[in-house]
Amino acid sequence: MKIRPLADRVVIRKAEAEEKTASGIILAGAAKEQPQIAEVVEVGPGGVVDGKEVKMEVAKGDKVIYSKYAGTEVKVEGEEYTILRQSDILAVLE
Amino acid sequence: MKIRPLADRVVIRKAEAEEKTASGIILAGAAKEQPQIAEVVEVGPGGVVDGKEVKMEVAKGDKVIYSKYAGTEVKVEGEEYTILRQSDILAVLE
Amino acid sequence: MKIRPLADRVVIRKAEAEEKTASGIILAGAAKEQPQIAEVVEVGPGGVVDGKEVKMEVAKGDKVIYSKYAGTEVKVEGEEYTILRQSDILAVLE
Amino acid sequence: MKIRPLADRVVIRKAEAEEKTASGIILAGAAKEQPQIAEVVEVGPGGVVDGKEVKMEVAKGDKVIYSKYAGTEVKVEGEEYTILRQSDILAVLE
Amino acid sequence: MKIRPLADRVVIRKAEAEEKTASGIILAGAAKEQPQIAEVVEVGPGGVVDGKEVKMEVAKGDKVIYSKYAGTEVKVEGEEYTILRQSDILAVLE
Amino acid sequence: MKIRPLADRVVIRKAEAEEKTASGIILAGAAKEQPQIAEVVEVGPGGVVDGKEVKMEVAKGDKVIYSKYAGTEVKVEGEEYTILRQSDILAVLE
Amino acid sequence: MKIRPLADRVVIRKAEAEEKTASGIILAGAAKEQPQIAEVVEVGPGGVVDGKEVKMEVAKGDKVIYSKYAGTEVKVEGEEYTILRQSDILAVLE
């Protein structure tokens, strides 16, 4: 079973704690939003969203920093994902 | 009796608990919205909504993940439905 | 005396309790809005509303589901009506 | 002395209690706004208001239903008026 | 020293109490804004304001009704003025 | 060291108390914003700001009236400045 | 590992306390936002953001004044950064 996000939504899977330590990335929480690191699993088609053209800038496999509270958490076939808008993704780690 | 949704609205029927277990889908609730799985029953015509062109991307029979509090619940001829905007549908399960 | 609604407004008259039972329609109230069934009595001309072109999609005699708190209740010549915007009408029952 | 309303504003004078009884019109107050009946006294020129073209749809002498709290009350030469935007007028009584 | 208002702003000077009595104008305060009468002293150039073309419709010497809390009070060379946007002027008294 | 404001921002320096008395300008504080007099020190380039074309209307050396709480105070090399948007400047004193 | 900001976002690194004293820059905090000085580390590509064309006006190495609470703090490989929108950068120090 596959999650196909609509419009400018992106499905991400949080990086595991071990992986974060290995890459040396630690994220400090700000007052109003908890930044998170995750891997992009599925990318919506973009297109006209709320009357504005949106071009998708992230791709499957990208490691991204996002704002935790912006998305919705779902569990599909035992695995946890977050569905959020691309505009809630702040940056890609390269 | 049929419910014909206006504009970019979609009529959905929540998946039953049994079905959810069979497909192995369990949905975790986020802080501000309870994600839900449902089946699309009727789809509005789309078109110009609040001055913006909306193209309908879901179809009858689609299994979708949506945000519970966005819609309005109605009971017609003994069956419960939810009417919500397509923009409140996050993803399609395939 | 006739109520002529302006712009994208619609005048509706709530279906009576008896009628609702006869047609087998029961409406469950959501957390923030009480859905209602009503009959369309008068329809505004539509046109440019708040700078956006609005086309009227409902007609006199339509049975509609709407959100109760969106409209304004008026009593004219002893009969109660509700005046609301077409965008507060969720669906037509056919 | 004459009140010339600017833009999409309309000057109205509330119908007197006696007149309301004579015409058989009684207005029930909703939760958040008190609907009112009034007579249109002066109509602004319309035109571009907040970047949007507004066409005036009411005329002097029209009996209108409006939302009380939307306007500003003024007393000129001993007579009370209300100045409000045309979009706060819900319907015309004919 | 002269106050040159920017954009769609207007400088007004409140009518004195005596003058108000002479002209027979008494202004009743509404719940959320206190209407006021004043004389226009300076008028901004209008033009593109917040991306929208604004044409100035009031002129020096006009008696206007405005909403008190919308503007900013200033005292220049011992005289009190109010600077407000033209959209906060409701009507001109003629 | 020079402060180069971005977009439609303006750097101002508050007029000293002595100067204010000399010019006879006294500013009365309104309920929600404290008007201030200041001298323009640097002017941003204007251009497209938030999707709208902004043309700068103030120049270095202008005496302006502005709303105090709209800007951000900074101290550079011992001198205090305020950085604010041009739309927070109400008028120029001439 | 490099942080590639999306859209109109900018990655900055706060200037150290020592450096601030050396350059003689001291920043006073306003009521609602704490201005900060920082160095630009990475600049997003700009382009169409929320339906509006954004041109990036800051460059790597620029010393900038920004509003602290607008951004999100992240720590990558032991170093702390802030990711914010270019519109939250008030001015460049030259």
XYZ file of C-alpha atoms in Angstrom:
658
model
C 0.000 0.000 0.000
C 1.289 3.379 -1.112
C 0.420 6.894 0.121
C -0.107 9.265 -2.825
C -0.077 12.835 -1.445
C -2.325 15.428 -3.124
C -1.318 18.859 -4.416
C 1.830 20.275 -2.738
C 1.948 17.706 0.046
C 4.972 15.581 0.874
C 5.142 12.317 2.828
C 8.200 12.074 5.076
C 9.574 9.481 7.484
C 11.512 10.718 10.486
C 15.165 9.813 10.606
C 15.897 7.338 13.372
C 17.771 8.478 16.453
C 20.826 6.284 15.624
C 21.160 7.763 12.166
C 21.007 11.275 13.567
C 23.900 10.600 15.906
C 25.970 8.986 13.140
C 25.643 12.066 10.911
C 26.308 14.351 13.840
C 23.089 16.298 13.438
C 21.380 17.593 16.539
C 18.371 19.870 16.255
C 17.579 22.515 18.879
C 13.878 23.276 19.478
C 12.716 26.878 19.027
C 10.006 28.453 21.100
C 7.088 27.856 18.743
C 8.090 24.973 16.482
C 10.202 21.866 16.913
C 12.463 21.450 13.903
C 12.890 17.899 12.727
C 14.962 15.947 10.293
C 13.286 13.412 8.021
C 13.565 11.553 4.743
C 11.184 12.278 1.881
C 9.152 9.164 0.975
C 6.537 10.493 -1.477
C 6.084 13.838 -3.247
C 2.757 15.251 -4.452
C 2.357 16.494 -8.023
C 2.324 20.210 -7.163
C 0.460 22.317 -9.715
C -2.138 24.956 -8.865
C -2.652 24.980 -5.087
C -5.033 27.575 -3.594
C -4.886 29.452 -6.910
C -1.070 29.561 -7.022
C 1.320 27.483 -9.124
C 3.547 25.347 -6.898
C 6.619 23.569 -8.267
C 7.900 20.688 -6.192
C 11.525 21.252 -5.167
C 12.136 18.144 -3.064
C 12.565 14.579 -4.267
C 12.266 11.064 -2.857
C 15.224 10.277 -0.635
C 16.040 13.888 0.277
C 16.981 14.531 3.905
C 14.961 17.565 4.983
C 14.515 19.890 7.968
C 10.862 20.644 8.663
C 8.576 22.139 11.306
C 7.004 19.319 13.297
C 3.581 20.796 14.118
C 2.787 21.672 10.500
C 2.080 18.098 9.427
C -0.273 15.232 10.179
C 1.077 11.928 11.457
C -0.235 8.675 9.978
C 0.675 5.035 10.513
C 0.306 2.795 7.437
C 1.088 -0.931 7.626
C 2.942 -0.446 10.890
C 5.208 2.383 9.710
C 4.811 6.000 10.837
C 4.790 8.855 8.324
C 4.085 12.579 8.380
C 2.159 14.337 5.595
C 2.914 18.056 5.285
C 2.980 20.849 2.706
C 6.248 21.515 0.855
C 6.183 25.073 2.275
C 6.682 23.533 5.739
C 10.034 22.098 4.618
C 12.755 24.593 5.483
C 15.865 23.132 3.896
C 17.507 20.067 2.357
C 20.653 18.571 3.921
C 23.308 17.640 1.369
C -31.675 9.957 -2.033
C -28.293 11.250 -3.203
C -26.049 13.945 -1.742
C -24.716 16.224 -4.509
C -21.830 18.266 -3.019
C -21.322 21.839 -4.288
C -18.101 23.380 -5.587
C -14.927 21.651 -4.306
C -16.692 19.578 -1.664
C -16.403 15.815 -1.341
C -18.720 13.390 0.471
C -16.872 10.607 2.261
C -17.871 7.595 4.366
C -15.530 6.506 7.130
C -13.924 3.123 6.706
C -15.214 0.639 9.279
C -12.960 -0.488 12.096
C -12.814 -4.092 10.768
C -11.684 -2.978 7.330
C -8.967 -0.880 8.856
C -7.549 -3.835 10.736
C -7.690 -6.058 7.652
C -5.653 -3.617 5.583
C -3.266 -3.076 8.464
C -3.789 0.688 8.580
C -3.678 2.404 11.920
C -3.808 6.188 12.131
C -2.112 8.104 14.944
C -3.797 11.334 16.072
C -1.753 14.557 15.929
C -2.088 17.372 18.436
C -4.539 19.542 16.526
C -6.259 17.257 14.024
C -7.325 13.632 14.041
C -6.401 12.023 10.742
C -8.964 9.621 9.392
C -9.314 7.135 6.608
C -12.465 7.143 4.521
C -13.935 6.185 1.166
C -15.019 8.849 -1.313
C -18.784 8.562 -2.041
C -19.519 11.726 -4.064
C -17.305 14.388 -5.628
C -18.347 17.996 -6.315
C -17.838 19.536 -9.756
C -14.913 21.786 -8.769
C -14.604 24.863 -10.961
C -14.127 28.410 -9.674
C -14.202 28.344 -5.857
C -13.582 31.603 -3.964
C -12.236 33.079 -7.199
C -9.748 30.251 -7.819
C -9.998 27.387 -10.300
C -10.147 24.048 -8.475
C -9.687 20.743 -10.324
C -10.999 17.684 -8.546
C -8.240 15.114 -8.013
C -10.153 12.427 -6.128
C -12.733 10.020 -7.510
C -15.572 7.872 -6.190
C -14.219 4.800 -4.425
C -10.820 6.339 -3.508
C -9.534 5.537 -0.035
C -8.361 8.850 1.420
C -6.653 10.266 4.513
C -8.341 13.459 5.730
C -8.444 15.794 8.724
C -11.516 14.973 10.801
C -12.424 18.433 12.145
C -12.460 20.064 8.718
C -15.757 18.540 7.615
C -19.409 18.453 8.604
C -21.048 15.156 9.556
C -24.490 14.331 8.166
C -26.730 11.269 8.450
C -28.870 10.539 5.378
C -31.270 7.583 5.345
C -29.539 6.054 8.328
C -25.996 6.225 6.945
C -23.359 8.650 8.237
C -21.309 10.789 5.853
C -18.849 13.649 6.113
C -18.861 16.593 3.680
C -15.502 18.393 3.397
C -13.444 20.417 0.931
C -10.989 18.571 -1.317
C -8.184 20.662 0.229
C -8.855 18.865 3.531
C -7.958 15.549 1.903
C -4.257 14.900 2.466
C -3.547 11.797 0.410
C -4.982 8.823 -1.454
C -4.081 5.277 -0.385
C -3.282 2.991 -3.324
C -43.891 40.746 0.484
C -40.820 39.125 -1.084
C -37.223 38.915 0.153
C -34.774 39.655 -2.695
C -31.304 38.549 -1.538
C -28.293 40.561 -2.741
C -25.140 39.220 -4.389
C -24.423 35.538 -3.594
C -26.991 35.277 -0.821
C -29.720 32.652 -0.644
C -32.948 32.685 1.378
C -33.845 29.294 2.825
C -36.682 27.920 4.947
C -35.907 25.078 7.344
C -37.575 21.788 6.615
C -40.144 20.912 9.256
C -39.467 18.125 11.719
C -42.266 15.917 10.272
C -40.869 16.184 6.758
C -37.446 15.193 7.951
C -38.747 12.021 9.502
C -40.772 11.126 6.393
C -37.716 11.385 4.139
C -35.620 9.514 6.657
C -33.014 12.251 6.974
C -31.395 12.781 10.324
C -28.538 15.225 10.675
C -25.827 14.769 13.296
C -24.293 17.958 14.742
C -20.516 18.396 14.439
C -18.388 20.076 17.069
C -18.353 23.591 15.644
C -21.339 23.830 13.311
C -24.836 22.366 13.336
C -25.689 21.087 9.876
C -29.239 21.699 8.799
C -31.565 20.762 6.011
C -33.650 23.447 4.358
C -35.505 24.386 1.198
C -34.263 27.204 -1.024
C -36.881 29.987 -1.253
C -35.002 32.790 -3.064
C -31.611 32.954 -4.823
C -29.519 36.107 -5.258
C -28.186 37.097 -8.684
C -24.549 36.158 -8.011
C -22.105 38.131 -10.118
C -18.969 39.832 -8.784
C -18.860 39.402 -5.007
C -15.840 40.753 -3.108
C -14.025 41.026 -6.434
C -14.695 37.415 -7.453
C -17.210 36.101 -9.992
C -19.792 33.893 -8.272
C -22.190 31.694 -10.273
C -25.303 30.559 -8.430
C -25.538 26.752 -8.363
C -28.703 26.300 -6.324
C -32.287 26.944 -7.425
C -35.656 27.601 -5.822
C -37.082 24.419 -4.341
C -33.719 22.677 -3.828
C -33.334 20.761 -0.583
C -29.929 21.758 0.802
C -27.582 20.946 3.684
C -26.070 24.082 5.218
C -24.148 25.254 8.277
C -26.580 26.848 10.720
C -24.394 29.562 12.280
C -23.358 31.056 8.939
C -26.682 32.763 8.230
C -28.975 35.395 9.671
C -32.494 34.488 10.742
C -35.378 36.784 9.798
C -39.139 36.548 10.270
C -41.233 38.123 7.477
C -45.042 38.105 7.656
C -44.967 35.464 10.364
C -42.691 33.017 8.532
C -39.080 32.338 9.538
C -36.273 32.378 6.960
C -32.497 32.248 6.996
C -30.354 34.399 4.674
C -26.879 32.995 4.018
C -24.156 32.987 1.366
C -24.176 30.224 -1.240
C -20.705 29.177 -0.027
C -22.340 28.169 3.282
C -24.451 25.596 1.442
C -22.601 22.280 1.482
C -24.692 20.054 -0.758
C -28.015 19.509 -2.510
C -30.146 16.462 -1.691
C -31.606 14.773 -4.800
C -27.500 69.204 5.419
C -26.933 66.016 3.426
C -24.771 62.983 4.184
C -22.830 61.916 1.086
C -21.422 58.403 1.761
C -18.038 57.496 0.255
C -17.190 54.425 -1.817
C -19.551 51.461 -1.239
C -21.221 52.929 1.828
C -24.957 53.346 2.265
C -26.864 55.623 4.681
C -29.970 53.994 6.124
C -32.697 55.058 8.555
C -34.287 52.396 10.736
C -37.945 51.692 10.136
C -40.069 52.830 13.060
C -41.695 50.292 15.343
C -45.213 51.235 14.188
C -44.353 50.738 10.540
C -42.888 47.351 11.275
C -46.095 46.177 12.899
C -48.203 47.524 10.028
C -46.222 45.616 7.414
C -46.241 42.525 9.591
C -42.483 42.197 9.656
C -40.866 40.895 12.795
C -37.136 40.206 12.862
C -35.648 37.493 15.079
C -32.119 38.144 16.408
C -29.438 35.533 15.611
C -26.625 34.611 17.969
C -23.958 36.947 16.617
C -25.772 39.699 14.749
C -29.110 41.442 15.196
C -30.848 41.704 11.831
C -32.622 44.969 11.235
C -34.972 46.495 8.734
C -34.287 49.995 7.458
C -34.900 52.384 4.581
C -32.060 53.461 2.312
C -31.548 57.247 2.496
C -28.300 57.786 0.546
C -26.138 55.500 -1.616
C -22.396 55.926 -2.219
C -20.987 55.946 -5.756
C -19.389 52.480 -5.578
C -16.435 52.096 -7.916
C -13.063 50.614 -6.943
C -13.123 49.806 -3.220
C -10.074 48.120 -1.687
C -8.910 47.291 -5.219
C -12.198 45.654 -6.239
C -14.946 47.052 -8.486
C -18.182 47.441 -6.513
C -21.503 48.126 -8.266
C -24.237 49.575 -6.083
C -27.332 47.348 -6.096
C -29.565 49.257 -3.684
C -31.371 52.541 -4.300
C -32.886 55.344 -2.243
C -36.173 54.279 -0.714
C -35.392 50.536 -0.694
C -36.447 48.639 2.424
C -33.462 46.497 3.404
C -32.466 43.844 5.924
C -28.988 44.462 7.352
C -26.695 43.357 10.178
C -26.855 45.922 12.954
C -23.306 45.787 14.319
C -21.672 46.318 10.918
C -22.486 50.018 10.692
C -21.810 53.278 12.480
C -24.653 55.280 13.965
C -24.738 59.065 13.470
C -27.249 61.748 14.413
C -27.491 64.674 11.958
C -29.896 67.576 12.609
C -31.756 65.539 15.197
C -32.326 62.466 13.019
C -30.514 59.136 13.528
C -28.867 57.321 10.633
C -26.600 54.328 10.180
C -23.714 54.310 7.682
C -22.655 50.840 6.535
C -21.092 49.059 3.571
C -23.395 47.649 0.895
C -21.958 44.184 1.623
C -23.586 44.413 5.081
C -27.013 44.627 3.447
C -28.427 41.114 3.157
C -31.596 41.582 1.131
C -34.190 44.006 -0.176
C -37.856 43.626 0.802
C -40.261 44.054 -2.124
C 5.154 73.956 9.297
C 2.922 71.768 7.138
C 1.955 68.095 7.501
C 2.202 66.309 4.153
C 0.396 62.949 4.509
C 1.743 59.953 2.564
C -0.215 57.633 0.285
C -3.971 57.504 1.028
C -3.728 59.340 4.345
C -5.740 62.415 5.250
C -5.050 65.006 7.964
C -8.193 66.199 9.724
C -8.968 68.667 12.524
C -11.917 67.943 14.776
C -14.804 70.366 14.625
C -15.134 72.336 17.835
C -18.034 71.673 20.194
C -19.626 75.093 19.525
C -19.665 74.549 15.792
C -21.291 71.202 16.225
C -24.166 72.696 18.183
C -24.631 75.481 15.653
C -24.993 73.052 12.763
C -27.232 70.838 14.828
C -25.065 67.769 14.423
C -24.854 65.351 17.289
C -22.992 62.065 16.859
C -24.031 58.958 18.772
C -21.228 56.512 19.626
C -21.602 52.919 18.420
C -20.368 49.919 20.372
C -16.973 49.523 18.712
C -16.124 52.894 17.182
C -16.869 56.476 18.132
C -17.953 58.392 15.031
C -16.585 61.900 14.790
C -17.020 64.982 12.672
C -13.940 66.830 11.439
C -12.610 69.143 8.758
C -10.107 67.927 6.186
C -6.832 69.881 6.443
C -4.477 67.975 4.130
C -4.998 65.145 1.631
C -2.341 62.614 0.593
C -1.595 61.966 -3.094
C -3.298 58.560 -3.253
C -1.862 56.319 -5.951
C -0.848 52.677 -5.468
C -1.331 51.762 -1.803
C -0.673 48.171 -0.730
C -0.752 47.173 -4.399
C -4.131 48.804 -5.091
C -4.868 52.064 -6.908
C -6.511 54.566 -4.520
C -8.152 57.736 -5.814
C -8.637 60.490 -3.254
C -12.320 61.461 -2.968
C -12.121 64.091 -0.227
C -10.729 67.621 -0.494
C -9.387 70.306 1.823
C -12.229 71.975 3.731
C -14.639 68.993 3.510
C -16.608 68.236 6.670
C -16.338 64.481 7.196
C -17.645 61.738 9.482
C -14.900 59.307 10.485
C -14.168 56.499 12.948
C -12.130 57.910 15.828
C -9.933 54.933 16.721
C -8.686 54.410 13.163
C -6.334 57.396 13.161
C -3.300 58.727 14.982
C -3.467 61.998 16.894
C -0.601 64.487 16.549
C -0.057 68.006 17.899
C 1.942 70.338 15.599
C 2.710 73.921 16.663
C 0.077 73.767 19.369
C -2.763 72.517 17.157
C -4.184 68.983 17.329
C -4.699 66.906 14.182
C -5.608 63.334 13.338
C -3.929 61.411 10.500
C -6.017 58.556 9.102
C -6.570 56.587 5.891
C -9.248 57.789 3.475
C -10.997 54.417 3.907
C -11.661 55.394 7.542
C -13.742 58.351 6.359
C -17.377 57.246 6.132
C -19.110 60.228 4.542
C -18.930 63.905 3.642
C -21.473 66.363 5.067
C -22.803 68.797 2.476
C 29.486 51.315 9.406
C 26.290 51.940 7.443
C 22.835 50.330 7.764
C 21.444 49.443 4.329
C 17.710 48.693 4.755
C 16.142 46.021 2.533
C 13.010 46.348 0.406
C 10.601 49.057 1.618
C 12.332 49.605 4.950
C 13.503 52.973 6.231
C 16.071 53.740 8.942
C 15.103 56.693 11.121
C 16.669 58.495 14.100
C 14.355 60.040 16.663
C 14.437 63.789 16.951
C 15.907 64.907 20.262
C 13.640 66.387 22.919
C 15.259 69.862 22.611
C 14.652 70.006 18.882
C 11.061 69.081 19.372
C 10.473 71.992 21.724
C 12.250 74.407 19.389
C 10.015 73.489 16.463
C 6.996 73.591 18.672
C 5.917 70.055 17.874
C 4.314 68.022 20.591
C 2.879 64.618 19.821
C -0.094 63.250 21.732
C -0.216 59.471 22.148
C -3.322 57.660 20.846
C -4.790 54.614 22.508
C -3.044 51.949 20.452
C 0.069 53.553 18.981
C 2.475 56.252 20.150
C 3.159 58.633 17.272
C 6.726 59.827 16.999
C 8.745 62.349 15.089
C 12.064 61.298 13.554
C 14.591 62.057 10.831
C 15.098 59.683 7.921
C 18.690 58.368 7.855
C 18.563 55.627 5.204
C 15.925 54.562 2.662
C 15.579 51.066 1.196
C 15.362 50.543 -2.579
C 11.635 49.738 -2.669
C 10.661 47.571 -5.629
C 8.493 44.449 -5.434
C 7.644 43.782 -1.775
C 5.331 40.886 -0.955
C 4.341 40.772 -4.631
C 3.439 44.479 -4.804
C 5.435 47.321 -6.367
C 6.460 49.850 -3.703
C 7.855 53.266 -4.649
C 9.798 55.046 -1.937
C 8.262 58.443 -1.148
C 10.556 59.595 1.646
C 14.161 60.788 1.365
C 17.214 61.156 3.611
C 16.791 64.138 5.908
C 12.972 64.163 5.868
C 11.281 64.827 9.214
C 8.562 62.199 9.536
C 5.713 61.184 11.846
C 5.586 57.431 12.400
C 3.966 54.820 14.642
C 6.467 53.791 17.306
C 5.562 50.115 17.806
C 5.782 49.244 14.114
C 9.566 49.323 13.925
C 12.584 47.593 15.418
C 15.111 49.532 17.465
C 18.831 48.942 16.883
C 21.975 50.565 18.303
C 24.934 50.761 15.889
C 28.245 52.280 16.996
C 26.592 53.897 19.986
C 23.742 55.574 18.103
C 20.116 54.417 18.286
C 18.044 53.904 15.141
C 14.657 52.454 14.272
C 14.086 50.305 11.170
C 10.492 50.296 9.913
C 8.478 49.880 6.721
C 7.634 52.989 4.710
C 3.916 52.168 5.212
C 4.432 52.853 8.938
C 5.380 56.445 8.147
C 2.235 58.574 8.314
C 3.387 61.973 7.069
C 6.328 64.254 6.300
C 6.699 67.580 8.130
C 7.646 70.452 5.820
C 27.209 18.433 5.228
C 25.567 21.518 3.753
C 22.162 23.109 4.469
C 20.415 24.074 1.208
C 17.505 26.400 2.111
C 14.335 26.213 -0.011
C 12.520 29.106 -1.676
C 13.175 32.505 -0.023
C 14.851 31.088 3.060
C 18.260 32.135 4.332
C 20.596 30.292 6.719
C 22.395 32.600 9.131
C 24.921 32.140 11.942
C 24.773 34.546 14.868
C 27.759 36.805 15.305
C 29.712 35.922 18.427
C 29.571 38.225 21.436
C 33.265 39.172 21.071
C 32.834 40.214 17.469
C 29.895 42.375 18.391
C 31.900 44.337 20.926
C 34.766 44.779 18.480
C 32.538 46.331 15.842
C 30.806 48.448 18.443
C 27.352 47.152 17.609
C 24.878 46.795 20.406
C 21.293 45.884 19.681
C 18.438 47.081 21.893
C 15.417 44.745 22.163
C 12.015 46.154 21.173
C 8.793 45.146 22.856
C 7.766 42.384 20.477
C 10.905 41.205 18.713
C 14.555 40.899 19.679
C 16.715 42.218 16.859
C 19.851 40.251 16.191
C 22.984 40.515 14.145
C 24.190 37.522 12.140
C 26.222 36.412 9.151
C 24.559 34.909 6.109
C 25.787 31.337 5.503
C 23.458 30.047 2.765
C 20.847 31.734 0.547
C 17.835 29.991 -1.022
C 17.122 30.319 -4.746
C 14.134 32.685 -4.379
C 11.687 32.439 -7.273
C 7.921 32.105 -6.922
C 7.065 31.873 -3.212
C 3.385 31.730 -2.207
C 2.501 32.880 -5.729
C 4.808 35.905 -5.653
C 8.190 36.378 -7.335
C 10.929 36.843 -4.715
C 14.417 38.049 -5.677
C 17.160 37.324 -3.188
C 18.863 40.542 -2.046
C 21.344 39.143 0.478
C 24.503 37.174 -0.223
C 26.815 34.790 1.631
C 28.988 36.667 4.087
C 26.602 39.619 4.552
C 26.218 40.902 8.113
C 22.495 41.300 8.671
C 20.029 42.557 11.284
C 17.056 40.225 11.681
C 14.102 39.513 13.978
C 15.003 36.623 16.250
C 11.609 34.932 16.691
C 10.908 34.680 12.964
C 13.338 31.832 12.311
C 13.947 28.243 13.299
C 17.151 27.249 15.075
C 19.004 24.111 13.978
C 22.308 22.539 15.045
C 24.201 20.713 12.271
C 27.523 18.992 12.984
C 27.864 20.863 16.258
C 27.286 24.357 14.842
C 24.121 26.382 15.464
C 22.259 28.073 12.603
C 18.964 29.869 12.121
C 16.792 29.365 9.018
C 14.472 32.286 8.257
C 12.727 33.980 5.337
C 14.511 36.854 3.602
C 11.578 39.107 4.542
C 12.606 38.672 8.205
C 15.967 40.305 7.446
C 15.644 44.041 8.109
C 18.954 45.457 6.888
C 22.520 44.723 5.852
C 25.435 46.292 7.771
C 28.167 47.662 5.495
